[in-house]
Coordinates of C-alpha atoms and ligand atoms in Angstrom, one line a residue:
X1163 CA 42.5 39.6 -10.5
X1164 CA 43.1 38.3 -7.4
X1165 CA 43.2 41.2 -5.1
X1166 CA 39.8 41.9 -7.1
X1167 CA 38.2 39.2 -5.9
X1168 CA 39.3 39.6 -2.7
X1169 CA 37.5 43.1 -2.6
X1170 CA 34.9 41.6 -3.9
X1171 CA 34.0 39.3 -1.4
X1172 CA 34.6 42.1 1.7
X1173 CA 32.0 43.9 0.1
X1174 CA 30.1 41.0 -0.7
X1175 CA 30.5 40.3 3.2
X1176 CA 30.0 43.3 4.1
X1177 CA 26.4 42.9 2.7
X1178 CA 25.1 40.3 4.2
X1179 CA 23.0 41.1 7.1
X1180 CA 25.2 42.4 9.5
X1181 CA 25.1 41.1 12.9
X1182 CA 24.7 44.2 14.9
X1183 CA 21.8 45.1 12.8
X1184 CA 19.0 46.2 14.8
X1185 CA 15.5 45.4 14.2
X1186 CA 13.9 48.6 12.3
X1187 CA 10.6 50.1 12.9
X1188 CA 8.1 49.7 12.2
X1189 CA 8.9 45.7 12.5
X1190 CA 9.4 44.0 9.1
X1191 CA 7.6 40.5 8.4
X1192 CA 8.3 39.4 4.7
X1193 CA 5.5 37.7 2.9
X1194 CA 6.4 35.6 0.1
X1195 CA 3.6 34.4 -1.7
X1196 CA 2.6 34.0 -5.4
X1197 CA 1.2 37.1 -6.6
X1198 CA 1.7 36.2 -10.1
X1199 CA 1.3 33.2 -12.2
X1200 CA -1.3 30.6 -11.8
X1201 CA -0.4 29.9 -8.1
X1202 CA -1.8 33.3 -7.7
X1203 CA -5.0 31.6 -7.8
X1204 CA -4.1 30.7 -4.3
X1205 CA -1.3 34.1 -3.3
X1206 CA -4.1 37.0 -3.9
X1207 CA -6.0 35.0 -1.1
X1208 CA -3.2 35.1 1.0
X1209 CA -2.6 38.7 0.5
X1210 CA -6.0 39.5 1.2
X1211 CA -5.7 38.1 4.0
X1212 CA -2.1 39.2 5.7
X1213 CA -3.2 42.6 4.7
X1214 CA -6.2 42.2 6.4
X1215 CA -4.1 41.5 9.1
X1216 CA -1.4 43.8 9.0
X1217 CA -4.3 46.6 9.4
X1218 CA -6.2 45.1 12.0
X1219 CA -3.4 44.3 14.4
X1220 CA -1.4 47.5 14.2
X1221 CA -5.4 49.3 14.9
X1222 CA -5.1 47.3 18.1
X1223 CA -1.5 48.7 19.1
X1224 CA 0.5 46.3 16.7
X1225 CA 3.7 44.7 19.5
X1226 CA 2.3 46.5 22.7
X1227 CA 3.0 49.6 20.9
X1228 CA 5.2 49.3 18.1
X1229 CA 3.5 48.8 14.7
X1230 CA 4.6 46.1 11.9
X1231 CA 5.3 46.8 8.2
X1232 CA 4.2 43.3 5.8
X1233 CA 7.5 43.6 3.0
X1234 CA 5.5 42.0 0.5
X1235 CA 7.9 40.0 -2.0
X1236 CA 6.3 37.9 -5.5
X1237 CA 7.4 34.6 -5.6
X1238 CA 5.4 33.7 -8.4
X1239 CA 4.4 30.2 -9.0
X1240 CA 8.1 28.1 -9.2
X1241 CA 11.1 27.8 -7.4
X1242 CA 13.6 30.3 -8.4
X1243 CA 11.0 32.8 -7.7
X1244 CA 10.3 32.0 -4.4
X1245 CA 14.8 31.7 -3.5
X1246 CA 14.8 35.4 -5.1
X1247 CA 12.1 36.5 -2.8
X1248 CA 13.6 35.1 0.0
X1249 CA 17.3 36.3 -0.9
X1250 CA 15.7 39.9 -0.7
X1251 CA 13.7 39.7 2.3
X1252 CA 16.7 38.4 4.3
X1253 CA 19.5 40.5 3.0
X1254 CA 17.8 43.8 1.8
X1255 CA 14.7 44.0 3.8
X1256 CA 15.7 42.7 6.9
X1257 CA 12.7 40.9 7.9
X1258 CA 12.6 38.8 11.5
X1259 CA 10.3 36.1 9.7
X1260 CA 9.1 34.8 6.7
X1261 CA 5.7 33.9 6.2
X1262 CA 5.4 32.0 3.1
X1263 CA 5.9 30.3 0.6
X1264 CA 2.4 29.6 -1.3
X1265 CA 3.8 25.8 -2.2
X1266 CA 5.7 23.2 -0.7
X1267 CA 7.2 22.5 -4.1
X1268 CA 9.1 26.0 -3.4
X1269 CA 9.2 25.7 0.3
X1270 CA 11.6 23.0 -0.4
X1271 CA 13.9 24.9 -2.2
X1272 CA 13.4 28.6 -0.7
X1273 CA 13.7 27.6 3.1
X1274 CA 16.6 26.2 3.4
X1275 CA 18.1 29.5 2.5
X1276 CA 16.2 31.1 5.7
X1277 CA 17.4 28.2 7.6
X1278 CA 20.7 29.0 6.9
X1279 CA 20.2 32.5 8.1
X1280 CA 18.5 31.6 11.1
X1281 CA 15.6 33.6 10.2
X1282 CA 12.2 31.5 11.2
X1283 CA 9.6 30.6 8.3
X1284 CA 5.9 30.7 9.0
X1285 CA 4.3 28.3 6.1
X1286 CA 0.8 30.0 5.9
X1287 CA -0.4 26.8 2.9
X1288 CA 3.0 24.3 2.4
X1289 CA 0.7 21.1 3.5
X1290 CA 2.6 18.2 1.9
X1291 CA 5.0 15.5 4.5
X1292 CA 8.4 16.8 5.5
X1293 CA 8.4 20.8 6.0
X1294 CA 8.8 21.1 9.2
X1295 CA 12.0 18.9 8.9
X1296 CA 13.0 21.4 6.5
X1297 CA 15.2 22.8 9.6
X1298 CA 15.2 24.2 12.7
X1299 CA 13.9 27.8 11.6
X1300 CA 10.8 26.0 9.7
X1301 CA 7.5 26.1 11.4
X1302 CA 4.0 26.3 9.9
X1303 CA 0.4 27.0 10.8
X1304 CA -1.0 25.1 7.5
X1305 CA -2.0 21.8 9.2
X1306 CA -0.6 19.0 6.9
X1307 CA -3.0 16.6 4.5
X1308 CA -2.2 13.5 6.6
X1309 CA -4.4 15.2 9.1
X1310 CA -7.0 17.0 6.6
X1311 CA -7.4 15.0 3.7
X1312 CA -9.2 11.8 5.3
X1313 CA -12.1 13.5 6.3
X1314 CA -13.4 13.8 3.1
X1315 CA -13.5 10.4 2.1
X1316 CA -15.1 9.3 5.0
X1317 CA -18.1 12.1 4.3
X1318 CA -17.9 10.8 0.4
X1319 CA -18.5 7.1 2.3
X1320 CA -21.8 8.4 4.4
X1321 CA -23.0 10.1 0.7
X1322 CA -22.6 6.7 -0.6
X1323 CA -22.5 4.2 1.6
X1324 CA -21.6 1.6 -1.2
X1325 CA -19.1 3.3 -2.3
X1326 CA -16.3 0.7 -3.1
X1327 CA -14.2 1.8 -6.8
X1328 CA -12.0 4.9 -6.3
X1329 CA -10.2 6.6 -8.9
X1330 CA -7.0 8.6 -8.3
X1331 CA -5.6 11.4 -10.1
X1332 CA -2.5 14.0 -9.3
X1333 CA -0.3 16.1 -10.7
X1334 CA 3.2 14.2 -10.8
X1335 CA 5.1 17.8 -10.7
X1336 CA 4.2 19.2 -7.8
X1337 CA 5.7 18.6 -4.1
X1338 CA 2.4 18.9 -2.5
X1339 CA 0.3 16.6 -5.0
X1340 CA 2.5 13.6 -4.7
X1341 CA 2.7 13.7 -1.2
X1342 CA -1.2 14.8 -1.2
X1343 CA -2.0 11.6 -3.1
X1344 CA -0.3 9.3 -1.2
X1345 CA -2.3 10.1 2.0
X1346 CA -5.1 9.6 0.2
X1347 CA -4.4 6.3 -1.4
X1348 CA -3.6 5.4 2.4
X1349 CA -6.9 6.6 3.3
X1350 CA -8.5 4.6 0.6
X1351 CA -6.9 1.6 1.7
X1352 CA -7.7 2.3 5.4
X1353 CA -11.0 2.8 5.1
X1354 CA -11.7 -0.3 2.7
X1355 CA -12.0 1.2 -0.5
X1356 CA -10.7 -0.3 -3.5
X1357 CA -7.9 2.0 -5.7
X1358 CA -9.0 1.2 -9.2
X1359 CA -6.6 3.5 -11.3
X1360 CA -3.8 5.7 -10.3
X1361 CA -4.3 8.4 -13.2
X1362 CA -1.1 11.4 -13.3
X1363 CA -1.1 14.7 -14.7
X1364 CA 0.8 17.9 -14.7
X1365 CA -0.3 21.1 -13.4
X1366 CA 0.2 22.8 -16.9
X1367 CA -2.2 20.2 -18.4
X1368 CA -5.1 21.9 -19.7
X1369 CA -6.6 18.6 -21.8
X1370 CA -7.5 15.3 -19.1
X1371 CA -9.4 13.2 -22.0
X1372 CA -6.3 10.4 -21.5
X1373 CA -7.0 10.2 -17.4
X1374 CA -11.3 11.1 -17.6
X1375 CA -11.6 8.1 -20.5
X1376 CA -9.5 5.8 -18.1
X1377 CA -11.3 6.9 -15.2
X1378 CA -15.0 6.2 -17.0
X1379 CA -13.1 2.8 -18.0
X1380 CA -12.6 1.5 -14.5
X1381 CA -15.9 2.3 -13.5
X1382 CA -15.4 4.2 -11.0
X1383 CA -17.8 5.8 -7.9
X1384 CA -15.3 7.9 -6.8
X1385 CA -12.7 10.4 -8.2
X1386 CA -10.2 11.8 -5.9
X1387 CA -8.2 14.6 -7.3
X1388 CA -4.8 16.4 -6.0
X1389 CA -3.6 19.3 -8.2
X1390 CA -2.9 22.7 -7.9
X1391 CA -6.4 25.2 -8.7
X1392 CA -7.0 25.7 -13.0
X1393 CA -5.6 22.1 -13.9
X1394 CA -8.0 20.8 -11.3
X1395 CA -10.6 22.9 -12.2
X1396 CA -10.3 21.9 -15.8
X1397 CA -10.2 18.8 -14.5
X1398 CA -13.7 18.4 -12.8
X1399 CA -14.7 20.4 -15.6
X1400 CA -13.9 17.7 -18.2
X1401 CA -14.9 14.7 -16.2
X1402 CA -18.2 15.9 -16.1
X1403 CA -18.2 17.1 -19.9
X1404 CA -17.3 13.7 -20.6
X1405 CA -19.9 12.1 -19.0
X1406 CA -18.3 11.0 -15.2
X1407 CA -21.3 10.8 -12.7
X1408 CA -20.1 9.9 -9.5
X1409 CA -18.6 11.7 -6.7
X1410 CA -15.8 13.5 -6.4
X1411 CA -13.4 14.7 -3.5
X1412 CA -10.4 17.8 -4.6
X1413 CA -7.4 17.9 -1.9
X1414 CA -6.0 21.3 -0.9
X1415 CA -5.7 22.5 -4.7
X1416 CA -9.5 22.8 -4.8
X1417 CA -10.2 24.7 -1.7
X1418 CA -10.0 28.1 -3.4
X1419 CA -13.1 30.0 -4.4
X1420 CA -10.7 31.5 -7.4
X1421 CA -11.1 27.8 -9.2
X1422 CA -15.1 28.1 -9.3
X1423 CA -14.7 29.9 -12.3
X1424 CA -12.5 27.2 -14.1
X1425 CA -15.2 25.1 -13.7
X1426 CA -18.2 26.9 -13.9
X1427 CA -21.4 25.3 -12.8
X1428 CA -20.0 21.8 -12.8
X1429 CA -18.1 22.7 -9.9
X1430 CA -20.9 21.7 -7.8
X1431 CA -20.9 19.2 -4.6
X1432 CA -17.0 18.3 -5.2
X1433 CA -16.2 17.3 -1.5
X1434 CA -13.5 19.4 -0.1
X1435 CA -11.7 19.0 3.4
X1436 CA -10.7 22.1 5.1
X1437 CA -9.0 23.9 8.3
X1438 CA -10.9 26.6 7.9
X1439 CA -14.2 27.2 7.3
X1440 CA -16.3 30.8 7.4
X1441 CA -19.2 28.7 8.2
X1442 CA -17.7 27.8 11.5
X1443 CA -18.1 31.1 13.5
X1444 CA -19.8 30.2 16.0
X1445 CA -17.9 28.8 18.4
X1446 CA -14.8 31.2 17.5
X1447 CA -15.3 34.9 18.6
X1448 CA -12.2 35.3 16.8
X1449 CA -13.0 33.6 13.5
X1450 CA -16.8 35.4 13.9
X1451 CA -14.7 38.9 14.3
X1452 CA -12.1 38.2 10.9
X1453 CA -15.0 36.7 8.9
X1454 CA -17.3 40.1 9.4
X1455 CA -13.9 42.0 8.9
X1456 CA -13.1 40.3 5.8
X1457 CA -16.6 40.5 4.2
X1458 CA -16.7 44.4 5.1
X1459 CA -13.1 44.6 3.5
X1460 CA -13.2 42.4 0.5
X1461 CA -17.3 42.7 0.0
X1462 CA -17.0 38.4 -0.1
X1463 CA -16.4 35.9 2.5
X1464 CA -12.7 34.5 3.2
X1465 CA -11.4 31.0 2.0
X1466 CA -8.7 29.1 3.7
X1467 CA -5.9 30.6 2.2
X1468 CA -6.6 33.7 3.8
X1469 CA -8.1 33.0 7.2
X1470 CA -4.4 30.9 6.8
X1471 CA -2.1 33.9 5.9
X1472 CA -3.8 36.0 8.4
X1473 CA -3.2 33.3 11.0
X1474 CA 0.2 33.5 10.6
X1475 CA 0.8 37.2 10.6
X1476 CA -1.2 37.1 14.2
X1477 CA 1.2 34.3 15.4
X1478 CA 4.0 36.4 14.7
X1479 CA 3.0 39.2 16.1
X1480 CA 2.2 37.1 19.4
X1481 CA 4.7 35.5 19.8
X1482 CA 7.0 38.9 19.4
X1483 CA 5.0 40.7 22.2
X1484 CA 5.4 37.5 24.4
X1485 CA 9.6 38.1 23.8
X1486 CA 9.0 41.8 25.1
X1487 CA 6.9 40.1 27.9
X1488 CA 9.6 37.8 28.6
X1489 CA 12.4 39.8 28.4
X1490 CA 11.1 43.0 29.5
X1491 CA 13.1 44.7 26.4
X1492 CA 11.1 46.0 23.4
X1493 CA 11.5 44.4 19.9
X1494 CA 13.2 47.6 18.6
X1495 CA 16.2 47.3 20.9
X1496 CA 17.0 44.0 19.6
X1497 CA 19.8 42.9 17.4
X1498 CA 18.2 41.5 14.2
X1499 CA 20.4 38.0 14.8
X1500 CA 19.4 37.7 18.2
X1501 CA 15.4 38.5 17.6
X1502 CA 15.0 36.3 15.0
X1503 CA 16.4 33.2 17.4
X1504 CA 14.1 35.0 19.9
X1505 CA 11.4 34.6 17.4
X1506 CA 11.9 30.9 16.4
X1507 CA 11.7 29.9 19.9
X1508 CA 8.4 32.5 21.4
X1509 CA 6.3 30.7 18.0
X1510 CA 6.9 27.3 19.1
X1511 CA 5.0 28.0 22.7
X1512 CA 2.1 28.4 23.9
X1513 CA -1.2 28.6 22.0
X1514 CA -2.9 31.1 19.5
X1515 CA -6.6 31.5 19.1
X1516 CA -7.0 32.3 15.5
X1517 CA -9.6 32.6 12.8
X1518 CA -9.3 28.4 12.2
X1519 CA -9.5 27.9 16.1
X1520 CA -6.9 27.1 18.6
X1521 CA -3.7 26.3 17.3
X1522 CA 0.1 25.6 18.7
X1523 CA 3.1 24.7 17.5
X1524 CA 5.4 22.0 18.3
X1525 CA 9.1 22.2 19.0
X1526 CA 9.3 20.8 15.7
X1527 CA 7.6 23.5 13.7
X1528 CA 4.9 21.5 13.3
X1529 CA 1.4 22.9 13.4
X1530 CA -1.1 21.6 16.2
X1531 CA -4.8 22.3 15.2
X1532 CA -7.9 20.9 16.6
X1533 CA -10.8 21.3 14.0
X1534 CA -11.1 20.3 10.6
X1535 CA -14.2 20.4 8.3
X1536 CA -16.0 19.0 5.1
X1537 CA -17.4 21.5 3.0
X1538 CA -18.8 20.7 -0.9
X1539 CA -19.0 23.6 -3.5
X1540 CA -22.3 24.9 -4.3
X1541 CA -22.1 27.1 -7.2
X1542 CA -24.6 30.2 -8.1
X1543 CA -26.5 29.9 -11.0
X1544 CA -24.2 32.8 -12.6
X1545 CA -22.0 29.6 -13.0
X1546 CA -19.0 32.0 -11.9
X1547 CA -19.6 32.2 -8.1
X1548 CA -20.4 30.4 -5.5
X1549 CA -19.3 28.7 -1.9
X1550 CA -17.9 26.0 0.0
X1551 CA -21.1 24.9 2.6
X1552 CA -20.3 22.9 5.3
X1553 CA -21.4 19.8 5.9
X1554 CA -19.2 18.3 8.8
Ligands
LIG1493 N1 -1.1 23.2 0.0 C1 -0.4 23.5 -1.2 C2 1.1 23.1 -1.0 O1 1.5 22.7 0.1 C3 -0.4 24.9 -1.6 C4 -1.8 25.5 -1.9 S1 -3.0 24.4 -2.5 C5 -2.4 23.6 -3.9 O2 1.8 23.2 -1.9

């Protein structure tokens, strides 16, 4: 028994990544986002948009020269999903970064394993407090709500300048909603306004009378919501249905063109902050150039989650052809090991001009972004489609 275990464990060794593995071509970047379950309301964006990526990049000469393979891994919408994904890309496919995963809720559990195998993370949506501290191979390009989230409010506030009750409503089981929520109670306080009920929900919920009737109870003038994309939508939905005039400001959950059928027509003017917006072209060549390329590809205009995932698949690919620039050796003559340290360390300098502007990112892994928008939904009078238009 022994002796088999033993064996076991030299074979088991014997697959992990090997040290002198080299780097294979064309160069593997795992993406693990949600392709399936409802968090795929938010993945098919992102695969639009690395895919997007993937082809445009490698047309312009992918790392001086060498071209890049996406390994695309599902992590669906929970946490063991996205450690599977991971497990694979490290061990099997032998990528030299991760870009994913679609939640902080699995970022939290999934990057730690890439941490541990020195293998840097690009978080193309994790937008909750603390991922970056995840570890030293954790970056992201996803700027954080602290930064994002405000902005809304204060554009609810010029709507309305007497605006004074706010209601508060997230979903309890999700990493990103709690931490979501708290920036915005913060921001409510800051900026004067009175919380008048915290309300909490799931992100399976599908029936919100218990939080709408205690929302129209407190009287509130403003509803702020932090959920993931259908329970939100089914949300707004029923505050509406249920008789809820005032305003209303979704977090990150809601800025997703796949929730506007959840909602239908009462979608319309919820408040959403953003750190991207199509509308913004044109000041960014490079935002003007995806946006065309994503129209012409996808025959509509991108969201956040893909002008995010895209983002990150052009960081990468940066900051590998500044390690060739640096070391005058080409990515293919690596050892896997030694590239992806190479790799954590070209990603945290200098500066990328992407499709959501000029962005950076810190030592930390923490993104550095300059422009953030306000955009409220306008739906079509289908009552299926319709768009985020900018209004700061
Ligand atoms: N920003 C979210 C998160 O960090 C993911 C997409 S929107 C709900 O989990």
């Amino acid at each position: 028994m022994k002796r088999i275990v033993i064996a076991l464990a030299l074979v088991l060794c014997a697959a992990q990544p090997a040290l002198a593995d080299k780097v294979a071509t064309p160069i593997p970047i795992g993406i693990a986002v949600a392709q399936t379950s409802n968090v795929a309301l938010f993945g098919q964006e992102q695969v639009n948009g690395a895919k997007l990526a993937e082809e445009r990049l490698n047309a312009a000469g992918g790392v001086n020269g060498t071209k890049i393979a996406l390994v695309f891994q599902d992590t669906a919408g929970d946490e063991a999903g996205a450690v599977n994904a991971f497990q694979n890309l490290l061990n099997r496919d032998k990528v030299v970064a991760i870009i994913g995963p679609t939640l902080s809720q699995q970022a939290f559990a999934a990057n730690p394993i890439a941490d541990r195998a020195k293998t840097p993370v690009v978080g193309p949506s994790n937008t909750a407090k603390g991922i970056p501290e995840i570890g030293e191979f954790v970056g992201r390009i996803s700027a954080p709500m602290t930064q994002v989230a405000p902005n809304s409010l204060k554009q609810a506030m010029k709507i309305k300048p007497d605006l004074k009750r706010v209601a508060v409503l997230y979903a309890q089981n999700d990493a990103f909603s709690s931490s979501e929520t708290t920036t915005f109670q913060d921001a409510i306080k800051e900026l004067g306004l009175e919380t008048v009920t915290v309300q909490k929900f799931q992100t399976t919920d599908t029936d919100f009378t218990t939080q709408v009737t205690a929302v129209l109870g407190a009287n509130a003038d403003l509803v702020v919501i932090s959920g993931l994309a259908a329970d939100s939508g089914n949300l707004v939905k029923q505050l509406r249905q249920l008789g809820y005039k005032g305003l209303i400001v979704g977090g990150n959950g809601l800025n997703s063109p796949n929730m506007f059928p959840v909602c239908g027509a009462l979608c319309n003017d919820v408040l959403v902050a953003q750190a991207y917006s199509p509308g913004a072209v044109d000041k960014n060549p490079v935002n003007k150039d995806f946006a065309a390329a994503f129209e012409a590809a996808y025959k509509k205009g991108p969201a956040q989650f893909s002008a995010q995932a895209y983002a990150a698949v052009q960081v990468v690919v940066e900051a590998l052809a500044k390690i060739e620039k640096e070391t005058g050796k080409k990515i293919a003559d690596f050892e896997l090991a030694d590239l992806r340290a190479a790799l954590n360390k070209s990603l945290r300098t200098g500066t990328y001009l992407t499709p959501m502007g000029e962005i950076s990112m810190a030592p930390s892994g923490e993104v550095q972004q300059k422009d953030f928008y306000v955009s409220k939904i306008v739906m079509n009078p289908d009552g299926k489609t319709g768009a985020f238009v900018l209004v700061s």
